[in-house]
Every structure is written in C-alpha cells, then in structure tokens.
Amino acid sequence: MQMATISRWTLAFFGCALVALLLALLLLTSGYGYPNAAVAAPETLIVVHLIMIGWLSLLMLGALLQFLPVLVGRELALPRLAPMMLAAIVSGLALLLAGFGGLSGWSGANADLMPLGGSIILAGFVLGAISLFATLLSAKSLPLPAGFVAVALMSALVAVLMGDTLAAALAGLVGGDFSIALVTHGVSLHAGFGLGGWLTLAAVGVSYRLLAMFMIAPERKGLWPQIAFGAAVLALAMLCGVLGVLLVSSTSWALGLGVAGAAALAALAAYLADITALYRSRRRRALELHMVAAIGAFAMLGLGAALLFWAVIGNSEAGAAAAVYLLGLGWLSGLGLAMLYKIIAFLTWLECFAPLMGRTPTPRVQDLVRENHARHWFALYFAATLLGGAAILLSAPALLQGAAALQLAAVLLLAHQLIRARRLADLPEPWRNHPRPRLLMPTPRQRSFP
C-alpha cells in the first residue's frame, strides 16, 4: 500500500456528521416529519437533509480526505480547502434548514434562506470536488474503487446543483412551467443523484478498499466489479438523459427512469455478489466487529433495494419511504457507523503508537476499543432500523418514534465508545497512561502509514 499522511480535518468532519445524525434521530423520536407530516413537507425535508448532507455527506467527505490518497497512492491535493469545505457545508446546511423552517412557519425564519443555503452548500461541494479531483488526476492510474469515487463526485455536484435550483423554485425565485415541472418531477431525480449516485457509489468505492484492507483480502478484479461499475455508469447516464428531457421539455421520461432503475438494480446485485466473494477470499479468518456490523448494512442494502423496486411497481408512497429509510439509515448509516468504529481506533493508533513501532512494545488497534460492549449497540441499531422501516410501511407513527428512540440510544452509546477510543480509555494497563490525543484534531505533526 502507498504511503499517506493522516488528514488533519477528517475527525472534525466525523464529529460534525455525528452531531447531525443525533439531531435527526432526536427529531424523528419527537415525531417530527414523515409520517406525521407529508413526504414533501418542510418538516420532513429538514430531517432528510440533516441525514443526507449533515450526516452522510460530511461522513463521506471526511473519509475521502483520508482514504482517497491511499486509493491512488498520492498525497491529498490542496489540503487547505478542507476547513473551508467543512465551514461552507455546515453553514449552508444551517441556512437551508432555517429556510425550510420558514416554509413551515418558524418565527423569524424566512424561506428565502433556502437558495442562499443551497448556494453555500454547492460552494462547499465544489471546493471538495476540486481537491479530490485534483488528487485523482495526479495518479498514474485509477483503480476501480477510485473510479466509483470519481463518478460519485460528479453525481454529487449534479445533486447539489439540482437541490439549489429546487430551493429557488420553492422560495418563489424561479417561476413558470419549468418551476412546476421541476418540483413535480425533479425531486425524484435529485434523490436519485444524491442517494444513489453520490452516497451509494462513494460508499461502494470506499468499502471496496477498506474491506480488502481490514480483512487482508485480494483487490477485487474480474467480471462482477466490472458489471457493477458499468451498470452504475449506465444508470447515471440515463438519469442525466431524464434530466435533459426535463430541462428541454418540462416533462418526465418514464422509459429513461425505468432503464436507470433496472441498471441500478443490476449494479447493486453485482456489488453484493462481489462483496460476498470478497468476504470468502479474506485471509483474516476471524472477523472483527466492524466487519460483522458491515454485514448488517449489506443486508439492509439488499432489502431496501428490493422494497424500493416493489414500491415503484406498486406506486406505494409508504413503501418508497420505508425503502429510503432502510437505505439511508440501514445501508449507508449502518456501514458508516461500522467503518467509523474501526477508522477512529485506526487513526488514533497511527497518531499515538505508529511512531513507536520498533522502539517499544505497542498495543494492537483492537486494544483501543471494547468490542464485547459495542456489539450490543450495533445489534440494537440494526434491529431498531428494521423496526422503523416496518413502522413506516404499516403507517404506525408511534412505533416509528419508538424505533428512532432506540436508534438514538444506540448511536449515543457507539459515540461514547468512539470518544473512549480517542481518549485511550480502554487500553490495557501498560499503555493506560500514554499521552492522550486531541478529540477532533490530530497533532500538527504529520505521520505516515502504510
């Protein structure tokens, strides 16, 4: 593996992301948003954007700052853009949510804040894309996981640009037939580029690299990953075609959407088949907790995709909402929490003990965490997510609130485990008094890791 430095801002991205997830789950626990409000109601949009931008996008961007250089064997380009990216996305999200609040009647909030917030979020993503694309372009060659990330970044820019345009339409700054068509047909496209193109493809690319690295498995090559990549590109190309038809004629293109959906399903099926083969080919036979938890996320991906297919065929709003819940909080969030559990300990070990290798005995990465405690919280999280999906499908708001409360408790307990890892609180006795790192920022000195 190529050498790389520890990203100075990755932990700050992770910290902000976890705060956004906790806020979203707190709102769901209180009964805020769908199904107590409509799918497109401002209250629902607040919860959705807290999860998609505040939690998942910040988590993914923080992970890419750290691992994209590892994928391509080059240093991160323009690293000084990272804090500006974080500040822009967080401040833009706050304005966007305040704008949604203005639509729902919050005192002192104004809907005109929506396009302003969307523009600042777009600026943040552009800064991230400049840094990450420059890193990709500096590579001699792009491995397949980096190809997924490149396509995901392009999809992210389209999703955010569409979101800003939708915000302008909802705020009344864009009128006419185009505005009506955009609000009527553009929301599903915005979700497709964001949830499918950006977050899922980036998760696929990062997971290919992290799973192989942590399980000591061969890099994925051959037919299945090629099918997954080719079908994903075809799905996004068809979505671009549907977007073009919408821009030109203000109408939807049902055939294009159908082909995009079929291609997306083929891509996911090939990816899950390939991930199964990757687990079987691992050299580390005993699975660590984060790899066991990741299996729950992959199960949620299969279940959520199948449910979404059924909901689209049956024109079921509740089915589609339940599928998005499973994909957002089960697949993407479950995988994110599982990888975060390992990455935090890994980065902490690199920061504190990698410089001591060969000079004194050092603990293992696993010594920084207590898997026997955390495995219960992962089980609770996935069980509660399943319960939440069922509650949406059954139109049982009280049951959904109970499920969200259990998810909130599980995330709080996992966050406590992550903080303990950063504070070196669970280390065995010989290393218990080792100097503690800072919680959200590594030391200014740069470290290298293989």
GROMACS .gro file of C-alpha atoms in nm:
model
  450
    1MET     CA    1   0.000   0.000   0.000
    2GLN     CA    2   0.122   0.351  -0.079
    3MET     CA    3   0.233   0.592   0.192
    4ALA     CA    4  -0.007   0.868   0.302
    5THR     CA    5  -0.039   1.126   0.577
    6ILE     CA    6  -0.314   1.148   0.834
    7SER     CA    7  -0.574   1.401   0.720
    8ARG     CA    8  -0.588   1.685   0.972
    9TRP     CA    9  -0.959   1.755   0.920
   10THR     CA   10  -1.113   1.408   0.889
   11LEU     CA   11  -1.201   1.381   1.260
   12ALA     CA   12  -1.367   1.725   1.254
   13PHE     CA   13  -1.584   1.612   0.960
   14PHE     CA   14  -1.676   1.296   1.156
   15GLY     CA   15  -1.763   1.495   1.468
   16CYS     CA   16  -1.997   1.733   1.282
   17ALA     CA   17  -2.154   1.438   1.100
   18LEU     CA   18  -2.235   1.255   1.422
   19VAL     CA   19  -2.396   1.566   1.569
   20ALA     CA   20  -2.620   1.593   1.261
   21LEU     CA   21  -2.722   1.226   1.289
   22LEU     CA   22  -2.809   1.265   1.657
   23LEU     CA   23  -3.019   1.576   1.581
   24ALA     CA   24  -3.205   1.394   1.302
   25LEU     CA   25  -3.281   1.094   1.525
   26LEU     CA   26  -3.392   1.327   1.803
   27LEU     CA   27  -3.639   1.491   1.565
   28LEU     CA   28  -3.770   1.152   1.449
   29THR     CA   29  -3.808   1.045   1.811
   30SER     CA   30  -4.020   1.352   1.882
   31GLY     CA   31  -4.249   1.270   1.587
   32TYR     CA   32  -4.119   1.549   1.364
   33GLY     CA   33  -4.160   1.498   0.988
   34TYR     CA   34  -4.297   1.197   0.795
   35PRO     CA   35  -4.538   1.021   0.856
   36ASN     CA   36  -4.684   1.289   1.086
   37ALA     CA   37  -4.620   1.534   0.801
   38ALA     CA   38  -4.630   1.485   0.422
   39VAL     CA   39  -4.330   1.341   0.234
   40ALA     CA   40  -4.258   1.680   0.077
   41ALA     CA   41  -4.344   1.887   0.387
   42PRO     CA   42  -4.073   2.124   0.518
   43GLU     CA   43  -4.057   1.925   0.843
   44THR     CA   44  -3.971   1.607   0.651
   45LEU     CA   45  -3.717   1.793   0.436
   46ILE     CA   46  -3.539   1.916   0.750
   47VAL     CA   47  -3.492   1.561   0.876
   48VAL     CA   48  -3.392   1.427   0.532
   49HIS     CA   49  -3.129   1.697   0.469
   50LEU     CA   50  -2.986   1.661   0.819
   51ILE     CA   51  -2.926   1.294   0.739
   52MET     CA   52  -2.818   1.323   0.374
   53ILE     CA   53  -2.597   1.634   0.394
   54GLY     CA   54  -2.520   1.679   0.762
   55TRP     CA   55  -2.454   1.316   0.846
   56LEU     CA   56  -2.383   1.108   0.537
   57SER     CA   57  -2.218   1.365   0.308
   58LEU     CA   58  -1.988   1.503   0.579
   59LEU     CA   59  -1.901   1.148   0.685
   60MET     CA   60  -1.819   1.051   0.326
   61LEU     CA   61  -1.617   1.365   0.250
   62GLY     CA   62  -1.418   1.320   0.572
   63ALA     CA   63  -1.347   0.959   0.481
   64LEU     CA   64  -1.243   1.056   0.126
   65LEU     CA   65  -0.999   1.318   0.256
   66GLN     CA   66  -0.825   1.034   0.440
   67PHE     CA   67  -0.860   0.739   0.206
   68LEU     CA   68  -0.869   0.876  -0.149
   69PRO     CA   69  -0.491   0.945  -0.130
   70VAL     CA   70  -0.448   0.582  -0.021
   71LEU     CA   71  -0.660   0.466  -0.316
   72VAL     CA   72  -0.446   0.645  -0.574
   73GLY     CA   73  -0.109   0.647  -0.396
   74ARG     CA   74  -0.075   1.027  -0.393
   75GLU     CA   75  -0.092   1.300  -0.129
   76LEU     CA   76  -0.420   1.490  -0.095
   77ALA     CA   77  -0.415   1.785  -0.331
   78LEU     CA   78  -0.494   2.133  -0.195
   79PRO     CA   79  -0.550   2.016   0.167
   80ARG     CA   80  -0.612   2.375   0.282
   81LEU     CA   81  -0.952   2.362   0.110
   82ALA     CA   82  -1.077   2.106   0.366
   83PRO     CA   83  -1.167   2.350   0.650
   84MET     CA   84  -1.331   2.588   0.401
   85MET     CA   85  -1.532   2.297   0.261
   86LEU     CA   86  -1.646   2.196   0.610
   87ALA     CA   87  -1.738   2.553   0.708
   88ALA     CA   88  -1.932   2.610   0.385
   89ILE     CA   89  -2.135   2.289   0.406
   90VAL     CA   90  -2.219   2.329   0.776
   91SER     CA   91  -2.316   2.698   0.747
   92GLY     CA   92  -2.505   2.638   0.421
   93LEU     CA   93  -2.695   2.350   0.577
   94ALA     CA   94  -2.793   2.569   0.874
   95LEU     CA   95  -2.933   2.832   0.636
   96LEU     CA   96  -3.112   2.570   0.426
   97LEU     CA   97  -3.279   2.420   0.734
   98ALA     CA   98  -3.377   2.768   0.853
   99GLY     CA   99  -3.532   2.826   0.509
  100PHE     CA  100  -3.734   2.505   0.541
  101GLY     CA  101  -3.833   2.627   0.886
  102GLY     CA  102  -3.956   2.949   0.728
  103LEU     CA  103  -4.179   2.745   0.497
  104SER     CA  104  -4.323   2.559   0.797
  105GLY     CA  105  -4.392   2.880   0.988
  106TRP     CA  106  -4.096   2.913   1.225
  107SER     CA  107  -4.096   3.254   1.388
  108GLY     CA  108  -3.823   3.477   1.243
  109ALA     CA  109  -3.721   3.229   0.970
  110ASN     CA  110  -3.753   3.313   0.601
  111ALA     CA  111  -3.793   3.076   0.305
  112ASP     CA  112  -3.559   3.299   0.102
  113LEU     CA  113  -3.273   3.148   0.305
  114MET     CA  114  -3.315   2.819   0.115
  115PRO     CA  115  -3.144   2.916  -0.215
  116LEU     CA  116  -2.875   3.106  -0.022
  117GLY     CA  117  -2.807   2.800   0.191
  118GLY     CA  118  -2.811   2.577  -0.116
  119SER     CA  119  -2.559   2.802  -0.294
  120ILE     CA  120  -2.320   2.791   0.001
  121ILE     CA  121  -2.353   2.411   0.022
  122LEU     CA  122  -2.280   2.397  -0.352
  123ALA     CA  123  -1.968   2.608  -0.296
  124GLY     CA  124  -1.856   2.364  -0.027
  125PHE     CA  125  -1.901   2.065  -0.257
  126VAL     CA  126  -1.718   2.245  -0.539
  127LEU     CA  127  -1.422   2.304  -0.306
  128GLY     CA  128  -1.426   1.937  -0.212
  129ALA     CA  129  -1.451   1.829  -0.575
  130ILE     CA  130  -1.154   2.050  -0.671
  131SER     CA  131  -0.934   1.894  -0.403
  132LEU     CA  132  -1.048   1.536  -0.461
  133PHE     CA  133  -1.047   1.552  -0.843
  134ALA     CA  134  -0.700   1.708  -0.835
  135THR     CA  135  -0.590   1.414  -0.620
  136LEU     CA  136  -0.743   1.169  -0.866
  137LEU     CA  137  -0.583   1.340  -1.167
  138SER     CA  138  -0.240   1.325  -1.004
  139ALA     CA  139  -0.250   0.944  -1.004
  140LYS     CA  140  -0.068   0.741  -1.266
  141SER     CA  141  -0.370   0.512  -1.297
  142LEU     CA  142  -0.711   0.484  -1.132
  143PRO     CA  143  -0.804   0.156  -0.962
  144LEU     CA  144  -1.170   0.054  -0.982
  145PRO     CA  145  -1.262   0.188  -0.632
  146ALA     CA  146  -1.128   0.529  -0.736
  147GLY     CA  147  -1.342   0.510  -1.050
  148PHE     CA  148  -1.654   0.469  -0.833
  149VAL     CA  149  -1.547   0.771  -0.628
  150ALA     CA  150  -1.488   0.984  -0.940
  151VAL     CA  151  -1.836   0.908  -1.075
  152ALA     CA  152  -1.984   0.968  -0.729
  153LEU     CA  153  -1.826   1.314  -0.707
  154MET     CA  154  -1.973   1.415  -1.043
  155SER     CA  155  -2.313   1.291  -0.928
  156ALA     CA  156  -2.279   1.489  -0.604
  157LEU     CA  157  -2.229   1.813  -0.796
  158VAL     CA  158  -2.539   1.746  -1.009
  159ALA     CA  159  -2.744   1.658  -0.699
  160VAL     CA  160  -2.642   1.971  -0.511
  161LEU     CA  161  -2.696   2.196  -0.815
  162MET     CA  162  -3.043   2.048  -0.861
  163GLY     CA  163  -3.113   2.094  -0.493
  164ASP     CA  164  -3.022   2.461  -0.509
  165THR     CA  165  -3.248   2.508  -0.812
  166LEU     CA  166  -3.533   2.330  -0.632
  167ALA     CA  167  -3.480   2.556  -0.331
  168ALA     CA  168  -3.506   2.861  -0.555
  169ALA     CA  169  -3.829   2.724  -0.705
  170LEU     CA  170  -3.979   2.653  -0.360
  171ALA     CA  171  -3.882   3.004  -0.247
  172GLY     CA  172  -4.062   3.151  -0.549
  173LEU     CA  173  -3.746   3.285  -0.716
  174VAL     CA  174  -3.800   3.062  -1.023
  175GLY     CA  175  -4.147   3.060  -1.177
  176GLY     CA  176  -4.339   2.938  -1.482
  177ASP     CA  177  -4.394   2.592  -1.623
  178PHE     CA  178  -4.033   2.493  -1.559
  179SER     CA  179  -4.071   2.558  -1.188
  180ILE     CA  180  -4.385   2.344  -1.171
  181ALA     CA  181  -4.220   2.064  -1.370
  182LEU     CA  182  -3.908   2.080  -1.157
  183VAL     CA  183  -4.099   2.047  -0.831
  184THR     CA  184  -4.324   1.775  -0.978
  185HIS     CA  185  -4.060   1.558  -1.149
  186GLY     CA  186  -3.725   1.685  -1.023
  187VAL     CA  187  -3.738   1.569  -0.660
  188SER     CA  188  -3.702   1.202  -0.750
  189LEU     CA  189  -3.411   1.289  -0.982
  190HIS     CA  190  -3.248   1.495  -0.705
  191ALA     CA  191  -3.282   1.196  -0.471
  192GLY     CA  192  -3.151   0.958  -0.737
  193PHE     CA  193  -2.835   1.160  -0.797
  194GLY     CA  194  -2.785   1.219  -0.423
  195LEU     CA  195  -2.875   0.891  -0.253
  196GLY     CA  196  -2.785   0.663  -0.543
  197GLY     CA  197  -2.518   0.839  -0.746
  198TRP     CA  198  -2.327   1.026  -0.477
  199LEU     CA  199  -2.362   0.845  -0.147
  200THR     CA  200  -2.407   0.485  -0.262
  201LEU     CA  201  -2.134   0.488  -0.529
  202ALA     CA  202  -1.891   0.662  -0.295
  203ALA     CA  203  -1.971   0.404  -0.026
  204VAL     CA  204  -1.914   0.125  -0.279
  205GLY     CA  205  -1.575   0.266  -0.379
  206VAL     CA  206  -1.457   0.327  -0.021
  207SER     CA  207  -1.590  -0.008   0.102
  208TYR     CA  208  -1.406  -0.198  -0.171
  209ARG     CA  209  -1.078  -0.052  -0.043
  210LEU     CA  210  -1.148  -0.065   0.330
  211LEU     CA  211  -1.289  -0.417   0.332
  212ALA     CA  212  -0.993  -0.554   0.140
  213MET     CA  213  -0.750  -0.365   0.367
  214PHE     CA  214  -0.903  -0.461   0.701
  215MET     CA  215  -0.972  -0.827   0.609
  216ILE     CA  216  -0.645  -0.873   0.417
  217ALA     CA  217  -0.833  -0.980   0.105
  218PRO     CA  218  -0.717  -0.957  -0.258
  219GLU     CA  219  -0.816  -0.647  -0.456
  220ARG     CA  220  -1.136  -0.708  -0.646
  221LYS     CA  221  -1.090  -0.778  -1.017
  222GLY     CA  222  -1.284  -0.969  -1.278
  223LEU     CA  223  -1.640  -0.975  -1.405
  224TRP     CA  224  -1.854  -0.879  -1.100
  225PRO     CA  225  -1.689  -0.544  -1.016
  226GLN     CA  226  -1.680  -0.454  -1.386
  227ILE     CA  227  -2.054  -0.527  -1.417
  228ALA     CA  228  -2.123  -0.322  -1.103
  229PHE     CA  229  -1.929  -0.025  -1.235
  230GLY     CA  230  -2.062  -0.041  -1.591
  231ALA     CA  231  -2.425  -0.077  -1.479
  232ALA     CA  232  -2.385   0.211  -1.230
  233VAL     CA  233  -2.245   0.438  -1.503
  234LEU     CA  234  -2.533   0.338  -1.734
  235ALA     CA  235  -2.787   0.419  -1.459
  236LEU     CA  236  -2.637   0.763  -1.404
  237ALA     CA  237  -2.617   0.828  -1.779
  238MET     CA  238  -2.989   0.752  -1.808
  239LEU     CA  239  -3.064   0.983  -1.514
  240CYS     CA  240  -2.871   1.256  -1.697
  241GLY     CA  241  -3.084   1.186  -2.003
  242VAL     CA  242  -3.403   1.216  -1.797
  243LEU     CA  243  -3.274   1.543  -1.653
  244GLY     CA  244  -3.202   1.671  -2.003
  245VAL     CA  245  -3.557   1.590  -2.116
  246LEU     CA  246  -3.692   1.771  -1.810
  247LEU     CA  247  -3.482   2.080  -1.883
  248VAL     CA  248  -3.578   2.091  -2.251
  249SER     CA  249  -3.946   1.997  -2.244
  250SER     CA  250  -4.051   2.027  -1.874
  251THR     CA  251  -4.177   1.668  -1.887
  252SER     CA  252  -4.071   1.339  -1.736
  253TRP     CA  253  -3.920   1.048  -1.936
  254ALA     CA  254  -4.065   0.728  -1.794
  255LEU     CA  255  -3.863   0.493  -2.019
  256GLY     CA  256  -3.537   0.658  -1.917
  257LEU     CA  257  -3.626   0.626  -1.549
  258GLY     CA  258  -3.715   0.259  -1.598
  259VAL     CA  259  -3.382   0.181  -1.768
  260ALA     CA  260  -3.197   0.373  -1.496
  261GLY     CA  261  -3.375   0.174  -1.225
  262ALA     CA  262  -3.304  -0.161  -1.394
  263ALA     CA  263  -2.936  -0.071  -1.440
  264ALA     CA  264  -2.910   0.039  -1.076
  265LEU     CA  265  -3.057  -0.291  -0.957
  266ALA     CA  266  -2.809  -0.483  -1.175
  267ALA     CA  267  -2.521  -0.279  -1.032
  268LEU     CA  268  -2.629  -0.345  -0.673
  269ALA     CA  269  -2.677  -0.717  -0.737
  270ALA     CA  270  -2.328  -0.744  -0.888
  271TYR     CA  271  -2.179  -0.545  -0.599
  272LEU     CA  272  -2.342  -0.764  -0.333
  273ALA     CA  273  -2.229  -1.080  -0.515
  274ASP     CA  274  -1.875  -0.942  -0.532
  275ILE     CA  275  -1.874  -0.840  -0.165
  276THR     CA  276  -1.980  -1.195  -0.074
  277ALA     CA  277  -1.683  -1.326  -0.274
  278LEU     CA  278  -1.455  -1.074  -0.101
  279TYR     CA  279  -1.559  -1.196   0.245
  280ARG     CA  280  -1.495  -1.556   0.138
  281SER     CA  281  -1.149  -1.474   0.000
  282ARG     CA  282  -1.024  -1.296   0.314
  283ARG     CA  283  -0.704  -1.411   0.478
  284ARG     CA  284  -0.801  -1.284   0.824
  285ARG     CA  285  -1.041  -1.561   0.920
  286ALA     CA  286  -1.174  -1.412   1.247
  287LEU     CA  287  -1.399  -1.117   1.169
  288GLU     CA  288  -1.359  -0.803   1.380
  289LEU     CA  289  -1.676  -0.632   1.499
  290HIS     CA  290  -1.683  -0.363   1.230
  291MET     CA  291  -1.677  -0.629   0.959
  292VAL     CA  292  -1.962  -0.820   1.125
  293ALA     CA  293  -2.162  -0.497   1.156
  294ALA     CA  294  -2.099  -0.423   0.789
  295ILE     CA  295  -2.283  -0.745   0.701
  296GLY     CA  296  -2.594  -0.591   0.859
  297ALA     CA  297  -2.553  -0.287   0.633
  298PHE     CA  298  -2.521  -0.504   0.321
  299ALA     CA  299  -2.838  -0.691   0.422
  300MET     CA  300  -3.016  -0.354   0.453
  301LEU     CA  301  -2.896  -0.261   0.103
  302GLY     CA  302  -3.048  -0.573  -0.048
  303LEU     CA  303  -3.372  -0.537   0.148
  304GLY     CA  304  -3.406  -0.165   0.080
  305ALA     CA  305  -3.341  -0.202  -0.293
  306ALA     CA  306  -3.596  -0.484  -0.323
  307LEU     CA  307  -3.854  -0.282  -0.128
  308LEU     CA  308  -3.794   0.025  -0.346
  309PHE     CA  309  -3.845  -0.184  -0.660
  310TRP     CA  310  -4.172  -0.319  -0.518
  311ALA     CA  311  -4.286   0.029  -0.414
  312VAL     CA  312  -4.221   0.179  -0.757
  313ILE     CA  313  -4.403  -0.105  -0.933
  314GLY     CA  314  -4.694  -0.081  -0.689
  315ASN     CA  315  -4.691   0.301  -0.671
  316SER     CA  316  -4.672   0.283  -0.291
  317GLU     CA  317  -4.566   0.605  -0.115
  318ALA     CA  318  -4.525   0.429   0.220
  319GLY     CA  319  -4.320   0.154   0.056
  320ALA     CA  320  -4.090   0.407  -0.108
  321ALA     CA  321  -4.050   0.598   0.220
  322ALA     CA  322  -3.969   0.276   0.408
  323ALA     CA  323  -3.716   0.179   0.140
  324VAL     CA  324  -3.541   0.517   0.162
  325TYR     CA  325  -3.537   0.479   0.542
  326LEU     CA  326  -3.367   0.138   0.514
  327LEU     CA  327  -3.122   0.260   0.252
  328GLY     CA  328  -3.036   0.584   0.433
  329LEU     CA  329  -3.032   0.470   0.796
  330GLY     CA  330  -2.970   0.097   0.742
  331TRP     CA  331  -2.730   0.063   0.448
  332LEU     CA  332  -2.540   0.393   0.435
  333SER     CA  333  -2.559   0.486   0.804
  334GLY     CA  334  -2.503   0.130   0.921
  335LEU     CA  335  -2.195   0.093   0.701
  336GLY     CA  336  -2.077   0.439   0.806
  337LEU     CA  337  -2.107   0.360   1.177
  338ALA     CA  338  -1.934   0.024   1.129
  339MET     CA  339  -1.640   0.174   0.942
  340LEU     CA  340  -1.624   0.471   1.179
  341TYR     CA  341  -1.582   0.229   1.470
  342LYS     CA  342  -1.266   0.092   1.308
  343ILE     CA  343  -1.136   0.411   1.146
  344ILE     CA  344  -1.138   0.614   1.470
  345ALA     CA  345  -0.936   0.348   1.651
  346PHE     CA  346  -0.708   0.305   1.347
  347LEU     CA  347  -0.631   0.678   1.315
  348THR     CA  348  -0.580   0.708   1.692
  349TRP     CA  349  -0.337   0.418   1.690
  350LEU     CA  350  -0.148   0.569   1.396
  351GLU     CA  351  -0.126   0.904   1.571
  352CYS     CA  352  -0.019   0.769   1.911
  353PHE     CA  353   0.167   0.443   1.855
  354ALA     CA  354   0.286   0.414   1.494
  355PRO     CA  355   0.585   0.642   1.569
  356LEU     CA  356   0.687   0.400   1.848
  357MET     CA  357   0.690   0.088   1.628
  358GLY     CA  358   1.021  -0.098   1.656
  359ARG     CA  359   1.136   0.103   1.959
  360THR     CA  360   0.895  -0.021   2.226
  361PRO     CA  361   0.603  -0.266   2.254
  362THR     CA  362   0.281  -0.117   2.120
  363PRO     CA  363  -0.084  -0.220   2.161
  364ARG     CA  364  -0.297  -0.355   1.877
  365VAL     CA  365  -0.562  -0.138   1.713
  366GLN     CA  366  -0.826  -0.367   1.868
  367ASP     CA  367  -0.693  -0.281   2.214
  368LEU     CA  368  -0.833   0.072   2.179
  369VAL     CA  369  -1.194  -0.049   2.172
  370ARG     CA  370  -1.419  -0.288   2.363
  371GLU     CA  371  -1.594  -0.498   2.103
  372ASN     CA  372  -1.788  -0.701   2.361
  373HIS     CA  373  -1.973  -0.383   2.461
  374ALA     CA  374  -2.019  -0.227   2.117
  375ARG     CA  375  -2.158  -0.541   1.952
  376HIS     CA  376  -2.479  -0.496   2.156
  377TRP     CA  377  -2.519  -0.136   2.036
  378PHE     CA  378  -2.473  -0.238   1.670
  379ALA     CA  379  -2.732  -0.514   1.712
  380LEU     CA  380  -2.970  -0.264   1.874
  381TYR     CA  381  -2.916  -0.013   1.592
  382PHE     CA  382  -2.992  -0.255   1.308
  383ALA     CA  383  -3.290  -0.411   1.488
  384ALA     CA  384  -3.435  -0.065   1.554
  385THR     CA  385  -3.380   0.036   1.191
  386LEU     CA  386  -3.573  -0.269   1.072
  387LEU     CA  387  -3.849  -0.181   1.319
  388GLY     CA  388  -3.855   0.175   1.188
  389GLY     CA  389  -3.888   0.059   0.829
  390ALA     CA  390  -4.176  -0.170   0.927
  391ALA     CA  391  -4.343   0.115   1.116
  392ILE     CA  392  -4.336   0.336   0.806
  393LEU     CA  393  -4.471   0.055   0.591
  394LEU     CA  394  -4.754  -0.003   0.841
  395SER     CA  395  -4.822   0.372   0.882
  396ALA     CA  396  -4.762   0.349   1.259
  397PRO     CA  397  -4.608   0.684   1.366
  398ALA     CA  398  -4.584   0.593   1.737
  399LEU     CA  399  -4.393   0.275   1.652
  400LEU     CA  400  -4.156   0.476   1.432
  401GLN     CA  401  -4.089   0.716   1.720
  402GLY     CA  402  -4.005   0.423   1.946
  403ALA     CA  403  -3.771   0.277   1.683
  404ALA     CA  404  -3.599   0.613   1.635
  405ALA     CA  405  -3.553   0.641   2.012
  406LEU     CA  406  -3.378   0.303   2.013
  407GLN     CA  407  -3.159   0.413   1.719
  408LEU     CA  408  -3.075   0.733   1.904
  409ALA     CA  409  -2.974   0.537   2.213
  410ALA     CA  410  -2.759   0.301   2.005
  411VAL     CA  411  -2.579   0.588   1.827
  412LEU     CA  412  -2.518   0.767   2.158
  413LEU     CA  413  -2.365   0.452   2.304
  414LEU     CA  414  -2.150   0.398   1.995
  415ALA     CA  415  -2.039   0.762   2.003
  416HIS     CA  416  -1.940   0.709   2.366
  417GLN     CA  417  -1.726   0.414   2.254
  418LEU     CA  418  -1.560   0.630   1.987
  419ILE     CA  419  -1.479   0.901   2.241
  420ARG     CA  420  -1.332   0.639   2.475
  421ALA     CA  421  -1.111   0.519   2.189
  422ARG     CA  422  -0.985   0.875   2.127
  423ARG     CA  423  -0.923   0.919   2.500
  424LEU     CA  424  -0.731   0.585   2.518
  425ALA     CA  425  -0.967   0.487   2.799
  426ASP     CA  426  -0.982   0.116   2.718
  427LEU     CA  427  -0.613   0.045   2.667
  428PRO     CA  428  -0.455  -0.237   2.872
  429GLU     CA  429  -0.251  -0.133   3.175
  430PRO     CA  430   0.097  -0.099   3.020
  431TRP     CA  431  -0.024   0.184   2.791
  432ARG     CA  432  -0.303   0.338   3.001
  433ASN     CA  433  -0.101   0.646   3.091
  434HIS     CA  434   0.006   0.721   2.733
  435PRO     CA  435  -0.049   1.092   2.645
  436ARG     CA  436  -0.398   1.137   2.503
  437PRO     CA  437  -0.455   1.287   2.158
  438ARG     CA  438  -0.691   1.577   2.097
  439LEU     CA  439  -1.052   1.471   2.043
  440LEU     CA  440  -1.124   1.617   1.698
  441MET     CA  441  -0.783   1.714   1.559
  442PRO     CA  442  -0.465   1.507   1.528
  443THR     CA  443  -0.135   1.653   1.639
  444PRO     CA  444   0.010   1.906   1.392
  445ARG     CA  445   0.294   1.669   1.313
  446GLN     CA  446   0.235   1.453   1.007
  447ARG     CA  447   0.253   1.078   1.039
  448SER     CA  448   0.284   0.820   0.768
  449PHE     CA  449   0.118   0.487   0.747
  450PRO     CA  450   0.134   0.201   0.505
   0.00000   0.00000   0.00000
